[in-house]
């Protein structure tokens, strides 16, 4: 595989409804921004780009098939190669990896990844119905298909297994909404407290409206290049571009129906699903105790797909101690509960410790006053952008948006792009993005590093 | 005989009817125009086949809750699967135990458009002794205004619709 750099990104403002433009034109905003940031005009883009990968989730929302090609021609990229990738909520993360593959394999030297979703074309309740069609329509959907209901069932079990509390979940909402105060691209920018989260309307017990991300209209784009592609672009612009290298790619899957998820033994977990930082007596004792109390893995409280994606990506990038080896994470917090579940899958803490980790301060951004009593200094900020909870979740754009914020963090250009550098992590070397579908069906983890 | 050479189309009063929209004198002003948003209805009747899972629904009409069991490794599925996820073997139909326990649950105060009129309703995953996977169902007979973590583990039993709709909601669970 060849070395692949992610050299530039662009995001449209995520917002409830973009009736002013069709999806192609919203993508063009992000795409033009991505090109312009490295000094390229749209015309130069057409000359230099070898092909593309398009990311969008639902044909139902747009009532239009082949949106990918309509975007490709709007951007002027026909007749270059391109294809669409789809994998539920992880669509954007999968697109990131498909574009990486296009360059790593030698198929392309300059590949544009673009994604979007325009969810405002139907009312929220119909949108919930479309999203719930991403559950088995024979056995799950007809019982009362509703994703917030599915996630609520998962977190009830998480609470039962580990004693996770709704206040710990609310902590995530406070963190992400406050982080977004410094991100003008985000949809919901609010200073809130734990009580606000708990007092907001109950959606699916115990998840309230402020525990849940919102539907959104938006687009994002990332440009991937090989060494040769980079030379070609630098020659065209006459400038040197700061290099962000993609150093790890991982993916995992799990059964569509939550009801089908396995309940494995301690030995199976250790053999198949444990991480390098769990190969010690202390961790083994921790897990032995969980199993003695009746814990089974992954059950419905843990995302095996997220763990396997992390395990594969960490092995690829040579990460052995995620919490200390990673400088920031942008992860798929469709729910506050799933951020907590994902801390554990990604090995930022052990299974069972996610709730305590959420309120520890380890995942907060240094220098921000959250109005919370945090006992620990930040170690690895999670969702400095505000995540899905505050940025919004225009599905096909989401995973790429994480990549864009990741590139800007590693380039140290957050201040330039957001007009405020409060959420700029100080001199980060390595960032990780995590994209997640369904009730944990497809999960992708990608690792980016700054190259001096 | 139909006139197949006509050059005008019939004008009708259904759908959106507009005589004219404001139009600027200077074409440059069109860039400032507000977007036009129209309604596009979309309705379909699918012929959804339950395929190899069909016996499950036949079971419900006979007040039997069926799952499947792998002929090779014995892995037992509370929600039927005819190919074993564990070993790839073929599965056969088996009847579920008469009682189960609440593995987890939630109360949906909102939902998808189709189910909004039924809110609030309780969704639950049911576990059965000797069965390796779970079953998603509605839970009745518990106070949806006062959900409690203590419901997890509660013994429950199935009830069946008399007039089957051939949907998984032909069965639901109540406290045993
Ligand atoms: Zn088997």
Coordinates of C-alpha atoms and ligand atoms in Angstrom, one line a residue:
Chain A
X1 CA 0.0 0.0 0.0
X2 CA 1.2 3.5 -0.8
X3 CA 1.4 6.4 1.6
X4 CA -1.8 8.5 1.6
X5 CA -2.2 12.1 2.7
X6 CA -5.5 13.9 3.6
X7 CA -4.4 17.4 2.6
X8 CA -7.5 19.5 2.7
X9 CA -11.2 19.6 3.8
X10 CA -14.3 21.7 3.6
X11 CA -17.7 21.6 5.4
X12 CA -20.9 23.4 4.8
X13 CA -22.7 25.0 7.7
X14 CA -24.8 22.2 9.2
X15 CA -28.3 23.4 9.7
X16 CA -31.9 22.2 10.1
X17 CA -33.0 23.0 6.5
X18 CA -31.1 24.2 3.4
X19 CA -34.0 25.0 1.1
X20 CA -31.8 27.6 -0.7
X21 CA -29.8 24.9 -2.5
X22 CA -30.1 21.4 -3.9
X23 CA -27.7 18.7 -2.6
X24 CA -25.2 19.1 -5.4
X25 CA -24.8 22.8 -4.7
X26 CA -24.4 22.2 -1.0
X27 CA -21.6 19.7 -1.7
X28 CA -20.0 22.3 -4.0
X29 CA -19.7 24.7 -1.1
X30 CA -17.7 22.2 0.9
X31 CA -15.8 21.1 -2.2
X32 CA -14.9 24.6 -3.3
X33 CA -13.7 25.4 0.3
X34 CA -11.6 22.3 0.3
X35 CA -9.9 23.3 -3.0
X36 CA -9.6 27.0 -2.2
X37 CA -7.9 26.2 1.1
X38 CA -4.9 24.8 -0.8
X39 CA -5.0 27.6 -3.4
X40 CA -6.8 25.7 -6.1
X41 CA -9.6 27.1 -8.3
X42 CA -12.5 24.9 -9.3
X43 CA -11.0 24.7 -12.8
X44 CA -7.6 23.5 -11.4
X45 CA -9.6 21.0 -9.3
X46 CA -11.1 19.5 -12.5
X47 CA -7.7 19.3 -14.0
X48 CA -5.9 17.7 -11.1
X49 CA -8.5 15.3 -9.5
X50 CA -8.3 11.7 -10.8
X51 CA -11.7 10.6 -9.4
X52 CA -14.1 10.6 -6.5
X53 CA -16.0 8.7 -3.9
X54 CA -19.5 9.9 -3.0
X55 CA -21.1 9.4 0.4
X56 CA -24.8 9.6 1.1
X57 CA -27.1 7.4 3.2
X58 CA -30.7 7.4 2.2
X59 CA -32.3 7.5 -1.2
X60 CA -35.6 8.0 0.7
X61 CA -34.7 11.5 2.0
X62 CA -33.9 12.9 -1.5
X63 CA -36.5 10.7 -3.4
X64 CA -33.8 10.6 -6.0
X65 CA -31.6 7.7 -7.1
X66 CA -28.0 8.3 -8.4
X67 CA -27.4 11.5 -6.4
X68 CA -23.7 10.6 -6.6
X69 CA -23.5 11.1 -10.3
X70 CA -25.6 14.3 -10.1
X71 CA -23.0 15.6 -7.7
X72 CA -20.1 14.4 -9.9
X73 CA -21.4 16.2 -13.0
X74 CA -22.3 19.4 -11.0
X75 CA -18.7 19.5 -9.8
X76 CA -17.5 19.1 -13.3
X77 CA -15.8 15.8 -12.5
X78 CA -17.3 13.7 -15.3
X79 CA -16.1 11.5 -17.0
X80 CA -13.6 10.7 -14.3
X81 CA -14.1 7.5 -12.2
X82 CA -16.4 7.6 -9.2
X83 CA -18.8 5.5 -7.1
X84 CA -21.2 5.8 -4.2
X85 CA -20.6 4.2 -0.8
X86 CA -23.4 3.5 1.7
X87 CA -23.3 2.0 5.1
X88 CA -25.9 3.7 7.3
X89 CA -24.5 6.2 9.9
X90 CA -21.0 5.1 9.0
X91 CA -21.4 6.1 5.4
X92 CA -19.0 9.0 5.7
X93 CA -16.4 7.0 7.6
X94 CA -16.5 4.3 4.9
X95 CA -16.2 6.9 2.2
X96 CA -13.1 8.3 3.9
X97 CA -11.6 4.8 3.8
X98 CA -12.7 4.0 0.2
X99 CA -11.0 7.2 -0.9
X100 CA -7.9 6.2 1.0
X101 CA -8.0 2.8 -0.7
X102 CA -8.3 4.5 -4.2
X103 CA -5.0 6.3 -3.5
X104 CA -3.2 3.6 -1.4
X105 CA -3.9 1.0 -4.2
X106 CA -2.3 3.2 -6.8
X107 CA -5.6 3.5 -8.7
X108 CA -5.6 7.3 -8.2
X109 CA -3.1 9.9 -7.2
X110 CA -5.7 12.6 -6.3
X111 CA -9.1 11.4 -5.0
X112 CA -11.9 13.7 -3.8
X113 CA -14.3 12.3 -1.1
X114 CA -17.5 14.2 -0.8
X115 CA -20.7 13.5 1.1
X116 CA -24.0 15.0 2.0
X117 CA -27.5 14.5 3.4
X118 CA -30.5 16.7 3.0
X119 CA -32.9 15.4 5.7
X120 CA -35.2 18.4 5.8
X121 CA -37.1 17.2 2.8
X122 CA -39.4 15.2 5.1
X123 CA -40.8 16.0 8.5
X124 CA -38.9 14.8 11.6
X125 CA -41.4 11.9 12.3
X126 CA -41.2 10.7 8.7
X127 CA -37.4 11.0 9.0
X128 CA -37.4 8.8 12.1
X129 CA -39.4 6.3 10.0
X130 CA -36.8 6.3 7.2
X131 CA -34.0 5.9 9.6
X132 CA -35.8 3.1 11.4
X133 CA -36.0 1.2 8.0
X134 CA -32.3 0.6 8.8
X135 CA -33.6 -2.1 11.2
X136 CA -35.0 -5.5 10.1
X137 CA -38.4 -4.8 8.5
X138 CA -39.7 -8.3 9.2
X139 CA -39.0 -8.4 12.9
X140 CA -37.8 -5.1 14.3
X141 CA -39.3 -2.1 12.4
X142 CA -43.0 -3.2 12.8
X143 CA -42.7 -3.6 16.6
X144 CA -42.2 0.2 16.9
X145 CA -39.2 1.1 14.7
X146 CA -37.4 4.0 16.4
X147 CA -33.7 4.4 16.7
X148 CA -33.8 6.4 19.9
X149 CA -35.8 3.5 21.4
X150 CA -33.1 1.0 20.3
X151 CA -30.3 3.1 21.8
X152 CA -32.4 3.6 25.0
X153 CA -32.7 -0.2 25.3
X154 CA -28.9 -0.5 24.9
X155 CA -28.1 2.1 27.6
X156 CA -30.6 0.6 30.0
X157 CA -28.6 -2.5 29.8
X158 CA -25.3 -0.5 30.1
X159 CA -26.7 1.1 33.3
X160 CA -27.8 -2.3 34.6
X161 CA -24.4 -4.0 33.9
X162 CA -22.1 -1.2 35.0
X163 CA -24.1 1.3 37.1
X164 CA -23.8 4.0 34.5
X165 CA -26.0 7.0 35.4
X166 CA -28.1 9.5 33.4
X167 CA -26.0 12.3 34.9
X168 CA -22.8 10.7 33.4
X169 CA -24.6 10.7 30.1
X170 CA -25.7 14.3 30.5
X171 CA -22.1 15.2 31.1
X172 CA -21.3 14.2 27.5
X173 CA -24.2 16.5 26.2
X174 CA -22.8 19.4 28.3
X175 CA -19.3 18.9 27.0
X176 CA -20.3 18.6 23.3
X177 CA -22.8 21.5 23.3
X178 CA -20.3 23.8 24.9
X179 CA -17.4 22.7 22.6
X180 CA -19.7 23.7 19.7
X181 CA -19.9 27.3 21.0
X182 CA -16.5 27.7 19.4
X183 CA -17.5 25.9 16.1
X184 CA -19.6 28.1 13.8
X185 CA -20.3 25.1 11.5
X186 CA -22.2 23.4 14.3
X187 CA -26.0 23.4 14.4
X188 CA -26.7 23.5 18.1
X189 CA -24.3 25.8 20.0
X190 CA -25.4 26.1 23.7
X191 CA -24.1 26.6 27.1
X192 CA -26.1 24.0 29.1
X193 CA -25.9 22.2 32.4
X194 CA -26.6 18.7 33.6
X195 CA -30.1 19.8 34.8
X196 CA -31.0 21.2 31.3
X197 CA -30.3 17.8 29.8
X198 CA -32.4 15.9 32.4
X199 CA -35.2 18.4 32.2
X200 CA -35.5 18.4 28.5
X201 CA -38.4 16.3 27.1
X202 CA -38.1 12.6 27.5
X203 CA -37.8 10.9 24.1
X204 CA -37.1 7.2 24.9
X205 CA -36.5 6.6 28.6
X206 CA -33.9 7.4 29.9
X207 CA -32.8 9.4 26.8
X208 CA -34.0 13.0 26.6
X209 CA -33.9 15.3 23.6
X210 CA -30.5 16.7 24.7
X211 CA -29.1 13.2 24.8
X212 CA -29.8 12.8 21.1
X213 CA -28.3 14.3 17.9
X214 CA -30.6 16.1 15.4
X215 CA -31.3 15.6 11.7
X216 CA -29.5 18.1 9.6
X217 CA -28.7 19.3 6.1
X218 CA -25.0 19.5 5.2
X219 CA -22.0 18.4 3.2
X220 CA -18.3 17.8 3.6
X221 CA -15.4 17.1 1.3
X222 CA -11.8 15.8 1.8
X223 CA -9.0 15.6 -0.7
X224 CA -6.7 12.5 -0.6
X225 CA -3.4 12.3 -2.4
X226 CA -0.4 10.1 -2.9
X227 CA 3.2 11.5 -2.8
X228 CA 3.0 11.9 -6.5
X229 CA -0.4 13.6 -6.3
X230 CA 0.9 16.0 -3.7
X231 CA 3.8 16.9 -6.0
X232 CA 1.3 17.6 -8.8
X233 CA -0.8 19.9 -6.6
X234 CA 2.2 21.7 -5.0
X235 CA 3.5 22.3 -8.5
X236 CA 0.1 23.8 -9.6
X237 CA -0.2 26.1 -6.5
X238 CA 3.5 26.9 -6.0
X239 CA 3.1 26.4 -2.3
X240 CA 4.0 23.7 0.3
X241 CA 1.0 22.0 1.9
X242 CA 1.2 20.7 5.5
X243 CA 1.0 16.9 5.4
X244 CA -1.5 14.9 7.3
X245 CA -0.9 11.2 6.8
X246 CA -3.5 8.4 7.1
X247 CA -1.8 5.8 9.2
X248 CA -4.5 3.4 10.2
X249 CA -7.7 2.0 8.8
X250 CA -10.0 -0.4 10.6
X251 CA -13.6 -1.7 10.2
X252 CA -15.9 -4.0 12.0
X253 CA -19.4 -5.3 11.7
X254 CA -22.1 -6.8 13.8
X255 CA -25.6 -8.3 13.4
X256 CA -28.3 -6.0 12.2
X257 CA -30.7 -7.1 14.8
X258 CA -29.6 -6.3 18.3
X259 CA -31.4 -9.5 19.4
X260 CA -28.9 -11.6 17.5
X261 CA -25.7 -10.2 19.2
X262 CA -23.6 -12.9 20.9
X263 CA -23.0 -13.2 24.6
X264 CA -19.4 -14.5 24.7
X265 CA -17.3 -16.0 27.4
X266 CA -14.3 -14.3 29.1
X267 CA -11.9 -16.5 27.1
X268 CA -13.6 -15.7 23.8
X269 CA -13.5 -12.0 24.6
X270 CA -9.8 -12.1 25.4
X271 CA -8.9 -14.2 22.4
X272 CA -10.9 -12.3 19.8
X273 CA -11.8 -8.8 21.1
X274 CA -9.3 -7.5 23.6
X275 CA -6.8 -4.6 23.0
X276 CA -3.1 -4.5 23.6
X277 CA -3.6 -2.3 26.7
X278 CA -5.8 -5.0 28.2
X279 CA -3.1 -7.7 28.2
X280 CA -2.2 -7.2 31.8
X281 CA -3.2 -8.8 35.1
X282 CA -5.0 -5.7 36.4
X283 CA -7.3 -5.7 33.3
X284 CA -7.8 -9.4 33.4
X285 CA -8.9 -9.2 37.0
X286 CA -11.3 -6.3 36.1
X287 CA -12.9 -8.4 33.4
X288 CA -12.9 -11.6 35.4
X289 CA -15.0 -9.8 38.0
X290 CA -17.4 -8.5 35.4
X291 CA -17.9 -12.1 34.0
X292 CA -18.4 -13.4 37.5
X293 CA -21.3 -11.0 37.9
X294 CA -22.9 -12.3 34.7
X295 CA -21.5 -9.9 32.1
X296 CA -21.3 -11.3 28.6
X297 CA -19.7 -9.8 25.6
X298 CA -20.8 -7.9 23.6
X299 CA -24.4 -8.3 24.5
X300 CA -26.4 -5.2 23.6
X301 CA -24.5 -2.8 25.8
X302 CA -21.2 -2.9 23.8
X303 CA -20.4 -2.4 20.2
X304 CA -18.2 -5.3 19.1
X305 CA -18.0 -3.7 15.6
X306 CA -16.5 -0.6 17.2
X307 CA -14.0 -2.6 19.2
X308 CA -12.9 -4.7 16.1
X309 CA -12.5 -1.5 14.0
X310 CA -10.4 0.1 16.7
X311 CA -8.3 -3.1 17.1
X312 CA -7.6 -3.3 13.4
X313 CA -6.8 0.4 13.0
X314 CA -4.6 0.5 16.1
X315 CA -2.6 -2.5 14.8
X316 CA -2.2 -0.7 11.5
X317 CA -0.9 2.5 13.1
X318 CA 1.0 0.8 15.9
X319 CA -1.1 2.2 18.8
X320 CA -0.8 0.2 22.0
X321 CA -2.1 2.6 24.6
X322 CA -5.0 4.5 23.0
X323 CA -5.7 7.0 25.8
X324 CA -2.1 8.3 25.8
X325 CA -1.1 7.5 22.2
X326 CA -4.0 9.6 20.7
X327 CA -4.2 13.4 21.1
X328 CA -7.9 13.8 20.2
X329 CA -10.9 11.8 19.0
X330 CA -13.9 12.7 16.8
X331 CA -16.4 9.9 17.5
X332 CA -19.9 9.1 16.5
X333 CA -22.0 10.5 19.4
X334 CA -25.5 10.0 17.9
X335 CA -26.4 9.6 21.5
X336 CA -24.7 10.6 24.7
X337 CA -24.9 6.9 25.7
X338 CA -23.2 5.8 22.5
X339 CA -20.3 8.2 23.2
X340 CA -19.9 6.4 26.6
X341 CA -20.2 3.0 25.0
X342 CA -17.6 4.0 22.3
X343 CA -15.0 5.2 24.9
X344 CA -15.0 1.6 26.0
X345 CA -14.9 0.1 22.5
X346 CA -12.0 2.3 21.6
X347 CA -10.1 1.4 24.7
X348 CA -9.9 4.9 26.1
X349 CA -11.1 3.1 29.2
X350 CA -12.1 -0.5 29.9
X351 CA -15.6 -1.9 29.5
X352 CA -17.6 -0.8 32.5
X353 CA -15.6 2.4 33.1
X354 CA -17.2 4.6 30.4
X355 CA -19.6 6.4 32.7
X356 CA -16.9 7.4 35.1
X357 CA -14.6 8.3 32.2
X358 CA -17.3 10.7 30.8
X359 CA -17.4 12.8 34.0
X360 CA -13.6 12.5 34.8
X361 CA -12.6 15.4 32.6
X362 CA -10.1 13.2 30.6
X363 CA -12.2 13.7 27.4
X364 CA -12.8 17.5 27.8
X365 CA -11.0 20.3 26.0
X366 CA -8.3 22.1 28.0
X367 CA -9.0 25.7 28.9
X368 CA -12.8 25.6 28.5
X369 CA -15.1 26.3 31.5
X370 CA -17.8 23.6 31.4
X371 CA -19.4 24.6 34.7
X372 CA -18.7 21.0 35.8
X373 CA -16.6 19.6 38.7
X374 CA -14.0 17.7 36.7
X375 CA -11.5 15.8 38.8
X376 CA -8.9 15.0 36.1
X377 CA -7.0 17.1 33.7
X378 CA -7.8 16.5 30.0
X379 CA -5.8 13.7 28.4
X380 CA -7.5 12.9 25.1
X381 CA -10.3 15.4 24.2
X382 CA -13.3 13.7 22.5
X383 CA -15.4 15.5 20.1
X384 CA -13.8 19.0 20.4
X385 CA -15.9 20.0 17.4
X386 CA -19.1 19.3 19.4
X387 CA -19.7 15.9 17.7
X388 CA -22.9 14.8 16.2
X389 CA -24.9 15.9 19.3
X390 CA -24.1 19.6 18.6
X391 CA -22.9 19.8 15.0
X392 CA -25.9 17.8 13.7
X393 CA -25.9 14.5 11.8
X394 CA -26.4 14.9 8.0
X395 CA -25.6 11.3 7.7
X396 CA -23.4 11.1 4.5
X397 CA -21.5 14.2 5.5
X398 CA -20.9 13.3 9.1
X399 CA -18.0 10.9 8.9
X400 CA -16.2 13.2 6.5
X401 CA -16.9 16.2 8.7
X402 CA -15.0 14.4 11.5
X403 CA -12.1 14.0 9.0
X404 CA -12.1 17.7 8.1
X405 CA -12.0 18.8 11.7
X406 CA -9.3 16.2 12.2
X407 CA -7.2 17.6 9.4
X408 CA -7.6 21.1 10.7
X409 CA -6.6 20.0 14.2
X410 CA -3.4 18.3 13.0
X411 CA -2.5 21.3 10.7
X412 CA -3.1 23.6 13.6
X413 CA -5.5 25.6 11.5
X414 CA -8.7 25.5 13.6
X415 CA -8.4 29.2 14.4
X416 CA -8.1 30.1 10.7
X417 CA -11.2 28.0 9.7
X418 CA -13.5 28.5 12.7
X419 CA -12.4 32.1 13.5
X420 CA -11.6 30.9 17.1
X421 CA -8.9 28.6 18.3
X422 CA -10.4 27.7 21.7
X423 CA -10.9 24.0 20.6
X424 CA -7.5 23.8 18.9
X425 CA -5.7 20.9 20.6
X426 CA -2.1 22.1 21.4
X427 CA 0.3 20.6 18.9
X428 CA -1.5 17.3 18.2
X429 CA 0.5 14.5 16.6
X430 CA -2.3 12.0 16.1
X431 CA -6.1 12.1 15.8
X432 CA -8.7 9.4 15.4
X433 CA -12.1 9.5 13.7
X434 CA -14.8 7.0 14.4
X435 CA -18.0 6.5 12.3
X436 CA -20.8 4.2 13.3
X437 CA -23.9 2.7 11.7
X438 CA -27.2 1.2 12.9
X439 CA -27.2 -0.2 16.4
X440 CA -23.5 -0.8 15.9
X441 CA -23.6 -2.7 12.6
X442 CA -20.8 -1.1 10.5
X443 CA -18.1 0.8 12.3
X444 CA -15.0 2.5 10.9
X445 CA -12.0 3.9 12.7
X446 CA -9.4 5.9 10.8
X447 CA -6.2 7.3 12.2
X448 CA -4.4 10.5 11.0
X449 CA -1.0 11.8 11.9
X450 CA 0.8 15.0 11.4
X451 CA 4.0 14.6 9.3
X452 CA 6.7 17.2 9.8
Chain B
X1 CA -61.0 9.2 -32.6
X2 CA -58.4 10.8 -30.4
X3 CA -56.6 13.9 -31.8
X4 CA -52.9 12.9 -31.7
X5 CA -51.7 16.1 -33.2
X6 CA -53.0 18.6 -30.6
X7 CA -50.5 21.2 -29.5
X8 CA -52.0 22.3 -26.1
X9 CA -52.1 20.5 -22.8
X10 CA -55.2 20.4 -20.6
X11 CA -54.9 22.8 -17.6
X12 CA -56.2 21.4 -14.3
X13 CA -56.8 22.8 -10.8
X14 CA -55.3 19.9 -8.8
X15 CA -51.9 20.0 -7.1
X16 CA -50.1 23.3 -6.9
X17 CA -51.6 26.0 -9.0
X18 CA -49.6 29.2 -9.6
X19 CA -50.5 31.9 -12.1
X20 CA -47.2 33.8 -11.7
X21 CA -44.4 34.4 -9.2
X22 CA -42.8 37.8 -8.7
X23 CA -40.1 38.3 -11.4
X24 CA -37.5 41.0 -11.3
X25 CA -36.8 43.4 -14.2
X26 CA -33.1 42.8 -13.9
X27 CA -32.1 39.2 -14.4
X28 CA -29.2 39.6 -11.9
X29 CA -31.8 40.0 -9.2
X30 CA -32.8 36.3 -9.8
X31 CA -29.7 35.3 -7.7
X32 CA -31.5 36.7 -4.7
X33 CA -34.7 34.7 -5.3
X34 CA -36.1 32.6 -2.5
X35 CA -36.2 28.9 -3.1
X36 CA -39.4 27.3 -4.4
X37 CA -40.5 24.4 -2.4
X38 CA -43.3 22.0 -3.6
X39 CA -44.9 19.0 -2.1
X40 CA -44.2 15.6 -3.7
X41 CA -46.4 12.8 -2.4
X42 CA -45.0 9.2 -2.6
X43 CA -46.9 6.1 -1.7
X44 CA -46.2 2.5 -2.4
X45 CA -47.6 -0.9 -1.5
X46 CA -44.8 -3.5 -1.3
X47 CA -45.3 -7.2 -1.6
X48 CA -43.1 -8.1 1.4
X49 CA -42.3 -11.8 1.6
X50 CA -41.3 -13.3 4.9
X51 CA -39.6 -16.0 2.8
X52 CA -37.8 -18.6 4.9
X53 CA -39.1 -16.9 8.1
X54 CA -42.7 -17.4 7.2
X55 CA -43.3 -20.3 9.6
X56 CA -42.7 -17.9 12.5
X57 CA -45.8 -15.9 11.5
X58 CA -47.8 -19.1 10.9
X59 CA -46.8 -20.0 14.5
X60 CA -48.2 -16.7 15.9
X61 CA -51.6 -17.3 14.3
X62 CA -51.6 -20.6 16.3
X63 CA -50.4 -18.9 19.5
X64 CA -47.0 -20.5 19.3
X65 CA -43.8 -18.5 19.6
X66 CA -41.2 -20.1 17.4
X67 CA -37.4 -19.7 17.2
X68 CA -34.8 -21.7 15.5
X69 CA -32.0 -24.1 16.5
X70 CA -28.8 -25.0 14.7
X71 CA -28.8 -28.6 13.6
X72 CA -25.0 -28.7 13.9
X73 CA -23.9 -26.7 17.0
X74 CA -27.2 -26.2 18.8
X75 CA -27.1 -22.4 18.9
X76 CA -30.7 -21.3 19.5
X77 CA -32.2 -18.1 18.1
X78 CA -35.2 -16.4 19.8
X79 CA -35.6 -14.3 16.6
X80 CA -35.5 -16.9 13.9
X81 CA -32.5 -17.3 11.6
X82 CA -32.4 -20.2 9.3
X83 CA -28.6 -20.1 8.8
X84 CA -26.5 -20.3 12.0
X85 CA -24.4 -17.2 12.7
X86 CA -22.1 -19.2 14.8
X87 CA -21.1 -22.1 12.5
X88 CA -23.0 -21.6 9.2
X89 CA -25.1 -24.7 9.7
X90 CA -28.8 -25.1 8.9
X91 CA -31.4 -24.4 11.6
X92 CA -34.7 -26.0 12.4
X93 CA -37.8 -24.6 14.0
X94 CA -38.3 -25.0 17.8
X95 CA -40.9 -23.6 20.2
X96 CA -39.7 -21.0 22.8
X97 CA -40.1 -21.6 26.5
X98 CA -43.5 -20.4 27.9
X99 CA -41.8 -17.7 30.0
X100 CA -38.9 -15.3 29.6
X101 CA -37.3 -12.4 31.4
X102 CA -37.0 -8.7 30.5
X103 CA -33.4 -8.3 29.3
X104 CA -33.8 -4.6 28.7
X105 CA -36.6 -2.1 27.8
X106 CA -37.5 1.5 27.1
X107 CA -40.6 3.7 27.0
X108 CA -40.9 5.5 23.6
X109 CA -42.6 8.9 24.2
X110 CA -42.0 9.7 20.5
X111 CA -41.4 7.6 17.5
X112 CA -41.6 7.2 13.8
X113 CA -44.6 8.6 12.1
X114 CA -46.3 5.2 11.7
X115 CA -46.2 4.6 15.5
X116 CA -46.7 8.1 16.8
X117 CA -50.4 7.5 17.6
X118 CA -49.4 4.6 19.8
X119 CA -46.9 6.6 22.0
X120 CA -46.1 6.1 24.7
X121 CA -45.3 2.4 24.3
X122 CA -42.8 0.0 25.9
X123 CA -40.2 -1.8 23.8
X124 CA -38.4 -4.7 25.3
X125 CA -35.9 -7.4 24.5
X126 CA -36.8 -10.7 26.1
X127 CA -34.3 -13.4 27.1
X128 CA -35.2 -17.1 27.6
X129 CA -33.4 -19.8 29.5
X130 CA -31.5 -22.1 27.2
X131 CA -31.8 -19.7 24.3
X132 CA -28.8 -17.8 23.0
X133 CA -30.4 -14.7 21.5
X134 CA -33.1 -12.2 22.3
X135 CA -36.6 -11.3 21.0
X136 CA -37.8 -7.7 20.4
X137 CA -41.4 -7.1 21.5
X138 CA -43.9 -4.7 23.0
X139 CA -44.5 -4.9 26.8
X140 CA -47.9 -4.3 28.2
X141 CA -49.3 -4.4 31.8
X142 CA -46.6 -2.1 33.2
X143 CA -47.0 1.6 34.0
X144 CA -45.2 3.5 31.2
X145 CA -45.3 6.7 33.3
X146 CA -43.1 5.1 35.9
X147 CA -40.3 3.1 34.3
X148 CA -37.8 1.5 36.6
X149 CA -34.4 -0.2 36.2
X150 CA -36.0 -2.9 38.4
X151 CA -38.0 -4.1 35.5
X152 CA -34.9 -5.7 34.0
X153 CA -35.0 -9.3 35.0
X154 CA -38.8 -9.4 35.5
X155 CA -40.5 -12.7 34.4
X156 CA -42.8 -12.2 31.5
X157 CA -45.0 -14.3 29.3
X158 CA -46.3 -13.9 25.7
X159 CA -49.9 -13.1 24.8
X160 CA -51.2 -13.5 21.2
X161 CA -53.7 -11.6 19.1
X162 CA -56.9 -13.5 18.3
X163 CA -57.2 -11.8 14.9
X164 CA -53.7 -12.1 13.5
X165 CA -52.3 -9.4 11.3
X166 CA -49.3 -11.5 10.3
X167 CA -46.9 -9.0 12.0
X168 CA -44.4 -9.5 14.8
X169 CA -46.9 -7.4 16.9
X170 CA -49.3 -10.4 16.8
X171 CA -47.4 -11.4 20.0
X172 CA -46.5 -9.1 23.0
X173 CA -45.4 -9.8 26.5
X174 CA -46.9 -9.1 30.0
X175 CA -45.7 -9.8 33.5
X176 CA -45.9 -13.5 34.3
Ligands
LIG1 ZN1 -24.4 -23.6 14.4

